[in-house]
Coordinates of C-alpha atoms and ligand atoms in Angstrom, one line a residue:
M14 CA -8.1 -30.0 -13.4
A15 CA -10.6 -31.9 -11.3
D16 CA -13.6 -30.3 -9.8
D17 CA -12.2 -29.8 -6.3
E18 CA -9.0 -28.4 -7.2
T19 CA -8.5 -24.2 -7.2
P20 CA -6.3 -23.6 -9.6
D21 CA -2.8 -23.0 -8.8
R22 CA -2.1 -19.2 -9.5
T23 CA 1.7 -19.8 -8.2
P24 CA 3.6 -17.4 -9.4
V25 CA 6.6 -19.0 -12.6
P26 CA 10.0 -18.7 -10.6
D27 CA 12.0 -15.6 -11.7
Q28 CA 8.8 -13.7 -13.0
Q29 CA 9.3 -10.2 -14.2
P30 CA 8.7 -6.8 -12.1
E31 CA 6.8 -6.2 -16.1
T32 CA 4.7 -9.0 -15.0
T33 CA 4.1 -8.3 -11.5
V34 CA 2.6 -4.8 -12.5
V35 CA 0.0 -6.9 -14.4
T36 CA -0.6 -9.6 -11.2
S37 CA -0.4 -7.7 -8.6
G38 CA -2.7 -6.2 -5.9
R39 CA -6.0 -8.8 -6.4
S40 CA -7.3 -10.0 -3.5
E41 CA -8.0 -13.9 -3.3
G42 CA -11.6 -14.6 -5.1
E43 CA -12.2 -11.2 -6.6
T44 CA -13.4 -12.4 -10.0
S45 CA -12.6 -8.5 -11.6
L46 CA -10.0 -8.1 -13.4
A47 CA -10.0 -4.8 -13.1
P48 CA -9.3 -3.4 -9.5
V49 CA -12.7 -2.2 -8.0
L50 CA -14.0 0.6 -6.9
Y51 CA -15.5 0.6 -3.4
P52 CA -16.4 5.1 -3.1
T53 CA -17.8 4.3 0.2
S54 CA -16.6 6.5 3.2
T55 CA -17.7 4.4 5.9
F56 CA -18.4 0.4 6.5
A57 CA -21.6 -1.7 8.3
F58 CA -20.4 -4.0 11.3
E59 CA -22.4 -6.8 13.0
S60 CA -21.3 -6.3 16.2
V61 CA -19.9 -3.6 19.1
E62 CA -17.1 -6.5 19.1
E63 CA -16.2 -6.0 15.4
G64 CA -16.7 -2.6 15.6
R65 CA -13.9 -2.6 18.5
R66 CA -11.7 -4.9 16.9
M67 CA -12.0 -3.1 13.5
A68 CA -11.3 0.2 15.6
T69 CA -8.1 -0.6 17.0
A70 CA -7.2 -2.8 14.2
V71 CA -4.1 -1.4 12.4
G72 CA -4.6 -1.2 8.7
A73 CA -8.7 -2.3 9.1
E74 CA -9.3 -2.4 5.6
R75 CA -13.4 -1.9 5.7
F76 CA -14.2 0.0 9.0
Y77 CA -13.5 4.1 8.0
S78 CA -11.8 5.1 4.8
R79 CA -9.5 7.7 6.6
Y80 CA -8.4 3.8 8.1
G81 CA -8.2 1.8 5.1
N82 CA -10.3 1.1 2.2
P83 CA -10.6 -2.0 -0.3
T84 CA -9.6 0.1 -2.8
V85 CA -6.7 1.3 -1.7
N86 CA -6.0 -1.1 -0.1
A87 CA -5.3 -3.0 -3.3
F88 CA -3.1 -0.1 -4.6
E89 CA -1.2 -0.3 -1.5
S90 CA -0.5 -4.3 -1.9
A91 CA 0.5 -3.9 -5.4
I92 CA 3.2 -1.3 -4.3
A93 CA 4.7 -3.2 -1.7
E94 CA 4.9 -6.4 -3.7
L95 CA 6.6 -4.5 -6.8
E96 CA 8.9 -2.7 -4.1
G97 CA 9.4 -5.6 -2.6
A98 CA 8.0 -4.4 1.2
D99 CA 6.3 -6.3 3.6
A100 CA 3.9 -3.4 3.3
A101 CA 2.7 0.2 1.6
R102 CA 0.6 3.2 2.5
S103 CA -0.9 5.6 0.1
F104 CA -1.6 9.5 0.6
A105 CA -3.3 12.2 -0.9
S106 CA -0.2 13.0 -3.1
G107 CA 3.5 12.4 -3.0
M108 CA 4.1 16.0 -1.0
G109 CA 0.9 13.9 1.4
A110 CA 3.6 10.6 1.4
I111 CA 6.8 12.7 2.1
S112 CA 5.3 14.9 4.8
A113 CA 3.9 12.4 6.5
V114 CA 7.5 10.4 6.6
V115 CA 8.7 13.6 7.8
L116 CA 6.3 14.5 10.5
G117 CA 5.8 11.1 11.7
L118 CA 9.3 9.5 12.2
C119 CA 11.0 13.1 14.0
S120 CA 9.8 15.8 16.5
S121 CA 11.4 18.8 18.0
G122 CA 14.7 18.7 18.7
D123 CA 15.7 15.7 15.7
H124 CA 17.6 16.1 13.3
V125 CA 17.1 15.4 9.0
V126 CA 20.1 14.6 6.9
A127 CA 18.8 15.7 3.9
Q128 CA 20.2 15.6 -0.3
R129 CA 20.5 19.1 -2.0
Q130 CA 19.1 18.1 -5.5
L131 CA 15.5 17.7 -4.4
Y132 CA 11.8 18.3 -5.6
A133 CA 11.1 21.5 -4.9
G134 CA 8.2 21.0 -2.9
T135 CA 10.4 18.4 -0.9
Q136 CA 13.0 20.9 -0.3
L137 CA 10.3 23.6 0.6
F138 CA 8.7 21.6 2.6
L139 CA 12.5 21.4 5.2
Q140 CA 13.4 24.4 4.7
T141 CA 10.3 25.6 6.1
V142 CA 8.6 23.3 8.1
C143 CA 10.9 21.2 9.5
P144 CA 13.0 24.3 11.2
R145 CA 9.1 26.3 12.6
L146 CA 8.6 22.9 14.3
G147 CA 11.8 22.5 15.8
I148 CA 13.1 19.8 13.7
D149 CA 17.1 20.8 11.8
V150 CA 17.8 19.5 8.5
T151 CA 21.6 19.7 7.3
F152 CA 21.8 19.4 2.8
V153 CA 24.6 17.6 1.3
D154 CA 25.6 17.0 -1.9
G155 CA 24.0 13.4 -2.7
T156 CA 26.5 11.9 -5.4
E157 CA 29.5 12.7 -2.8
S158 CA 30.5 9.5 -0.8
G159 CA 30.0 9.4 2.6
A160 CA 28.3 12.6 2.3
F161 CA 25.1 11.4 4.2
E162 CA 27.0 9.5 6.8
A163 CA 29.3 12.5 7.3
A164 CA 26.8 14.8 8.6
I165 CA 24.9 12.5 10.6
Q166 CA 24.2 13.7 13.8
P167 CA 24.3 11.0 16.6
G168 CA 21.6 10.5 18.6
R169 CA 19.8 13.4 17.1
T170 CA 19.3 12.5 13.3
M171 CA 16.5 10.7 13.0
L172 CA 16.0 10.6 8.9
V173 CA 18.0 10.9 6.0
F174 CA 16.1 11.7 3.1
A175 CA 17.5 11.3 -0.2
E176 CA 16.3 11.7 -4.1
S177 CA 17.3 9.7 -7.1
P178 CA 17.2 9.4 -9.7
A179 CA 16.8 13.7 -8.9
N180 CA 15.2 16.3 -9.4
P181 CA 16.5 18.8 -11.9
R182 CA 19.7 16.8 -13.4
L183 CA 18.8 13.5 -12.7
D184 CA 22.0 12.9 -10.0
L185 CA 22.2 9.2 -8.6
V186 CA 22.6 8.5 -5.0
D187 CA 24.8 5.3 -4.6
L188 CA 21.9 3.1 -3.0
D189 CA 23.9 0.5 -1.3
A190 CA 25.8 3.0 0.6
L191 CA 22.9 4.9 1.7
G192 CA 21.2 1.4 2.7
A193 CA 24.6 0.5 5.0
I194 CA 23.5 3.6 7.1
D195 CA 22.4 2.1 10.2
R196 CA 22.3 5.2 13.2
A197 CA 18.8 6.3 11.4
T198 CA 15.8 5.8 9.1
T199 CA 16.7 6.5 5.4
V200 CA 14.0 7.4 2.4
V201 CA 14.2 7.3 -1.0
D202 CA 12.0 9.2 -3.1
S203 CA 12.4 6.7 -6.3
T204 CA 9.4 8.7 -8.5
F205 CA 12.3 9.2 -11.3
A206 CA 12.5 5.7 -11.1
T207 CA 9.2 4.4 -10.3
P208 CA 9.5 0.5 -9.2
L209 CA 10.5 -0.7 -12.3
G210 CA 13.6 1.7 -12.6
Q211 CA 15.0 0.2 -9.2
N212 CA 14.0 -0.9 -5.4
P213 CA 15.8 0.6 -3.1
I214 CA 14.6 -1.6 -0.2
A215 CA 16.7 -4.6 -1.6
H216 CA 20.1 -2.8 -1.5
G217 CA 18.8 -1.5 2.6
V218 CA 17.4 1.3 2.2
D219 CA 14.4 1.7 4.9
L220 CA 11.4 3.5 3.1
V221 CA 10.9 4.6 -0.2
V222 CA 8.1 6.8 -1.6
H223 CA 6.6 7.7 -4.7
S224 CA 4.4 11.0 -6.0
A225 CA 2.3 7.6 -7.7
T226 CA 0.8 11.1 -9.6
K227 CA 3.6 10.7 -12.5
G228 CA 4.7 7.0 -14.1
I229 CA 2.5 5.1 -11.4
A230 CA -0.5 6.5 -12.6
G231 CA 0.8 7.7 -15.8
H232 CA -2.1 9.4 -17.3
N233 CA -2.4 12.8 -15.8
D234 CA -5.7 11.8 -13.9
A235 CA -4.7 11.1 -10.8
T236 CA -2.8 13.0 -7.9
I237 CA -1.9 10.0 -5.0
G238 CA 1.7 9.5 -3.5
V239 CA 3.0 6.2 -1.7
V240 CA 5.4 5.4 1.1
A241 CA 6.7 1.4 1.1
G242 CA 9.2 -0.5 4.3
S243 CA 8.8 -2.8 7.2
E244 CA 5.3 -3.6 8.2
D245 CA 7.0 -2.4 11.8
L246 CA 7.9 1.3 9.7
V247 CA 4.8 1.0 7.8
A248 CA 2.5 0.5 10.5
W249 CA 3.6 3.1 12.8
L250 CA 3.6 5.4 9.8
W251 CA -0.5 4.2 9.2
G252 CA -1.0 5.3 13.1
F253 CA 0.5 9.3 12.0
A254 CA -1.6 9.1 8.9
V255 CA -4.8 8.6 10.4
L256 CA -4.7 11.5 12.4
H257 CA -2.9 13.3 9.7
G258 CA -5.5 12.6 6.9
A259 CA -3.8 13.2 3.9
N260 CA -4.8 9.2 3.1
A261 CA -5.0 8.6 -0.6
S262 CA -9.0 8.7 -2.7
P263 CA -10.5 5.3 -3.4
A264 CA -10.8 7.5 -6.9
D265 CA -7.1 8.4 -7.1
A266 CA -6.7 5.2 -5.9
L267 CA -8.5 3.3 -8.7
N268 CA -6.5 5.2 -11.5
A269 CA -3.3 4.8 -10.1
H270 CA -3.7 0.9 -9.6
R271 CA -5.2 1.2 -13.5
G272 CA -2.6 2.6 -14.9
L273 CA 0.2 0.5 -12.7
R274 CA -1.0 -2.5 -14.8
T275 CA 0.6 -0.9 -18.5
L276 CA 3.8 0.9 -16.6
G277 CA 5.8 -1.5 -18.1
V278 CA 5.3 -0.9 -21.9
R279 CA 4.6 2.6 -21.0
L280 CA 7.6 2.9 -19.1
A281 CA 9.8 0.9 -22.0
H282 CA 8.5 3.2 -24.9
Q283 CA 9.3 6.6 -23.4
T284 CA 12.6 5.1 -21.9
A285 CA 13.8 4.7 -26.1
T286 CA 12.5 7.5 -27.3
A287 CA 14.2 9.5 -24.0
Q288 CA 17.3 7.3 -25.2
R289 CA 17.1 8.5 -28.7
L290 CA 16.4 12.2 -28.1
A291 CA 19.3 12.0 -25.6
E292 CA 21.8 11.0 -28.4
H293 CA 20.0 13.1 -31.0
L294 CA 20.8 16.3 -28.0
E295 CA 23.8 15.3 -27.7
A296 CA 24.9 15.3 -31.4
H297 CA 23.0 19.1 -31.8
A298 CA 25.5 22.2 -32.0
G299 CA 22.4 24.2 -30.2
V300 CA 22.9 22.1 -26.8
E301 CA 25.4 22.3 -24.3
T302 CA 25.5 19.3 -21.8
V303 CA 22.6 16.5 -21.8
C304 CA 22.2 14.9 -18.6
Y305 CA 20.5 11.3 -19.1
P306 CA 21.8 8.5 -17.2
G307 CA 21.5 6.1 -20.2
L308 CA 24.6 8.4 -22.3
D309 CA 28.0 7.3 -21.6
S310 CA 28.5 10.7 -20.8
H311 CA 26.4 10.7 -17.6
P312 CA 28.7 11.9 -15.2
Q313 CA 27.6 8.4 -13.3
R314 CA 27.5 6.2 -15.8
D315 CA 28.8 3.1 -13.5
L316 CA 26.4 3.7 -10.5
A317 CA 23.9 4.3 -13.9
V318 CA 24.1 0.5 -14.7
R319 CA 24.5 -1.1 -12.0
Q320 CA 21.3 0.1 -10.0
L321 CA 18.8 1.5 -12.6
R322 CA 17.4 -1.6 -14.6
T323 CA 16.8 1.1 -17.0
P324 CA 16.7 4.8 -16.9
G325 CA 13.8 6.4 -17.7
G326 CA 11.5 8.4 -19.9
L327 CA 13.2 11.5 -18.6
L328 CA 16.1 14.1 -19.4
T329 CA 17.6 17.3 -18.6
F330 CA 20.0 19.7 -21.1
D331 CA 21.0 22.4 -21.2
L332 CA 20.5 24.9 -24.5
A333 CA 23.5 27.6 -25.4
G334 CA 21.9 30.9 -25.0
D335 CA 20.4 33.0 -22.5
A336 CA 16.8 32.7 -20.8
E337 CA 15.7 34.2 -24.0
T338 CA 16.9 31.1 -26.1
G339 CA 15.6 28.8 -22.9
R340 CA 12.4 30.7 -23.9
R341 CA 12.3 30.9 -27.5
F342 CA 12.9 26.7 -27.3
V343 CA 9.5 26.2 -24.9
E344 CA 7.0 28.3 -27.1
S345 CA 8.3 26.8 -29.7
V346 CA 7.3 23.4 -29.3
R347 CA 3.9 22.0 -30.9
L348 CA 3.3 18.6 -30.2
A349 CA 5.1 19.2 -26.5
H350 CA 3.2 20.5 -23.9
R351 CA 4.1 23.3 -22.0
A352 CA 3.5 22.2 -18.4
T353 CA 4.6 20.3 -15.1
S354 CA 4.9 16.7 -14.0
L355 CA 6.4 13.8 -15.8
G356 CA 5.7 10.2 -16.5
G357 CA 1.9 10.7 -18.8
P358 CA 0.8 10.0 -22.6
E359 CA 1.6 13.5 -23.0
T360 CA 5.8 14.5 -23.9
L361 CA 5.8 17.5 -21.3
V362 CA 9.0 20.4 -21.5
T363 CA 9.7 22.9 -18.7
H364 CA 12.2 25.6 -18.1
P365 CA 12.9 25.5 -14.6
A366 CA 14.4 29.4 -15.2
S367 CA 11.4 31.0 -16.0
T368 CA 8.5 28.7 -14.2
T369 CA 9.5 26.6 -10.8
H370 CA 12.6 28.1 -10.0
V371 CA 11.6 31.6 -10.8
G372 CA 11.8 33.3 -7.3
L373 CA 15.5 32.2 -7.1
T374 CA 19.1 34.6 -7.0
P375 CA 21.2 33.7 -9.7
E376 CA 23.9 32.2 -7.7
E377 CA 20.9 29.7 -5.7
M378 CA 20.2 28.8 -9.4
E379 CA 23.7 27.3 -10.6
A380 CA 23.9 25.4 -7.0
T381 CA 20.7 24.2 -7.7
G382 CA 21.8 23.2 -11.2
I383 CA 19.5 25.4 -13.1
G384 CA 20.7 27.8 -16.2
P385 CA 19.2 30.1 -18.1
G386 CA 18.9 27.5 -20.6
T387 CA 18.2 24.5 -18.7
I388 CA 15.0 22.2 -20.4
R389 CA 13.3 19.1 -18.7
V390 CA 11.5 16.9 -20.9
S391 CA 9.6 13.8 -20.3
C392 CA 9.1 11.8 -22.9
G393 CA 5.3 10.5 -23.7
L394 CA 3.8 7.8 -25.6
E395 CA 3.9 9.8 -29.1
H396 CA 5.9 8.3 -31.8
A397 CA 10.0 8.2 -31.1
D398 CA 9.9 10.4 -34.9
D399 CA 8.0 12.8 -33.7
V400 CA 9.2 14.2 -30.3
V401 CA 12.2 14.4 -31.6
A402 CA 10.6 16.6 -35.1
D403 CA 9.2 18.4 -32.9
L404 CA 12.2 19.2 -30.1
D405 CA 14.2 19.6 -33.1
Q406 CA 12.1 22.5 -34.8
A407 CA 11.6 24.0 -31.4
L408 CA 15.8 24.1 -31.5
A409 CA 16.0 25.6 -34.8
A410 CA 13.2 27.9 -33.6
A411 CA 15.6 28.7 -30.4
V412 CA 18.9 29.2 -31.4
R413 CA 18.4 31.0 -34.6
E414 CA 19.0 34.6 -35.1
P415 CA 16.1 37.1 -33.0
S416 CA 13.7 37.9 -35.4
T417 CA 13.1 41.5 -35.9
R418 CA 9.6 41.1 -33.0
D419 CA 12.1 39.5 -30.8
R420 CA 14.6 42.0 -31.2
A421 CA 12.0 44.8 -31.0
A422 CA 10.9 43.2 -27.7
S423 CA 14.6 43.3 -26.0
G424 CA 14.9 46.8 -27.4
G425 CA 17.8 45.2 -28.8
Ligands
LIG17 C1 5.7 15.8 -8.7 C2 6.9 14.9 -7.3 C3 6.7 14.9 -6.1 C4 5.4 15.2 -5.3 O1 4.6 14.8 -5.5 P1 3.0 15.3 -5.8 O2 2.1 14.1 -6.1 O3 2.9 16.3 -6.9 O4 2.6 16.0 -4.2 C5 7.3 14.5 -5.3 N1 8.5 14.2 -5.2 C6 9.3 13.7 -6.8 C7 9.9 13.1 -7.4 C8 7.8 14.6 -7.9 O5 8.4 14.2 -9.0

């Protein structure tokens, strides 16, 4: 390299996304390899004219941090690159992103088609906040072919909202079919997949949303959401977001961007553990069903192979038995933690029937796919042998003959 030449950092041909998580979101001339924290809420400008320019520019990076911030923008540009989107905007949480998409694109009198299988917060938002604002929502089965399209009301439906893989049973939505819808803006919550598992925009979907709190940040140390899409859509959402005020904090964007660098190795490890665990559980007499896109028994296995690069670190299964069996299982884990969330270093188990969905009637629970023995596991970064051994001993404890103490407690 001659002295006057700048080094060539053109990506290698067909660079894999596991490499792009390492290379993305670096600004020209920045020599710090780690993301740089700009904690400032505001930036000085030289003249009235420069202030006017920044106050009216979309996505101004150095004006006021609710509008934009170099730490936050670096994370956003990394996500945009990974998702194959023109642009991205991050928010204070996944729900901040989801609520901004719905409120930014829909007005009173408009209609939304949403999938029945959804993150509980999204479902509640669509069921309670939307009707209060005069936004009608129709829920459909996202696994049923043509269901989204059939529920569209021409001229009224602004948004079609999907989640894939979806809570709680890892149901998949056919992204090609969703992307073919052109009478409304289509959105996919792709949190479970991460940008390494699938890229909905490549299938024609308009917007992709992530709770980056989960696998992207990956260390349970950031609460942050992100939306990616076309220049026009993201600029429109940015205009709403500046007034909505649910912008991501620079500290959370820093942790999310730092976490993103290792997403490839973390996801590969978590997926390998989940695959082993899913196969182990499927062969266990105390387990009725295992929902995992990496199993041949997944009801949408062909679709999983077609659109997921990796089945991911999350699985859901049904214990044979009642709610008591579910409770005993969750209370018997020793290595895994009883906690909500996913995609972090620690293996987490949840029992939806007694926690997140405890308020539902038995009929509502069945419609949501939650049984008394349904357990969701987010595989962590521990050695797979230890995760399998821990869940195995919890399973043995859960399906054993009830102890004298348990019998006394249940009055039997
Ligand atoms: C956690 C989660 C959300 C909400 O994200 P927050 O960062 O907790 O607001 C939305 N969708 C899915 C699929 C999630 O797992």
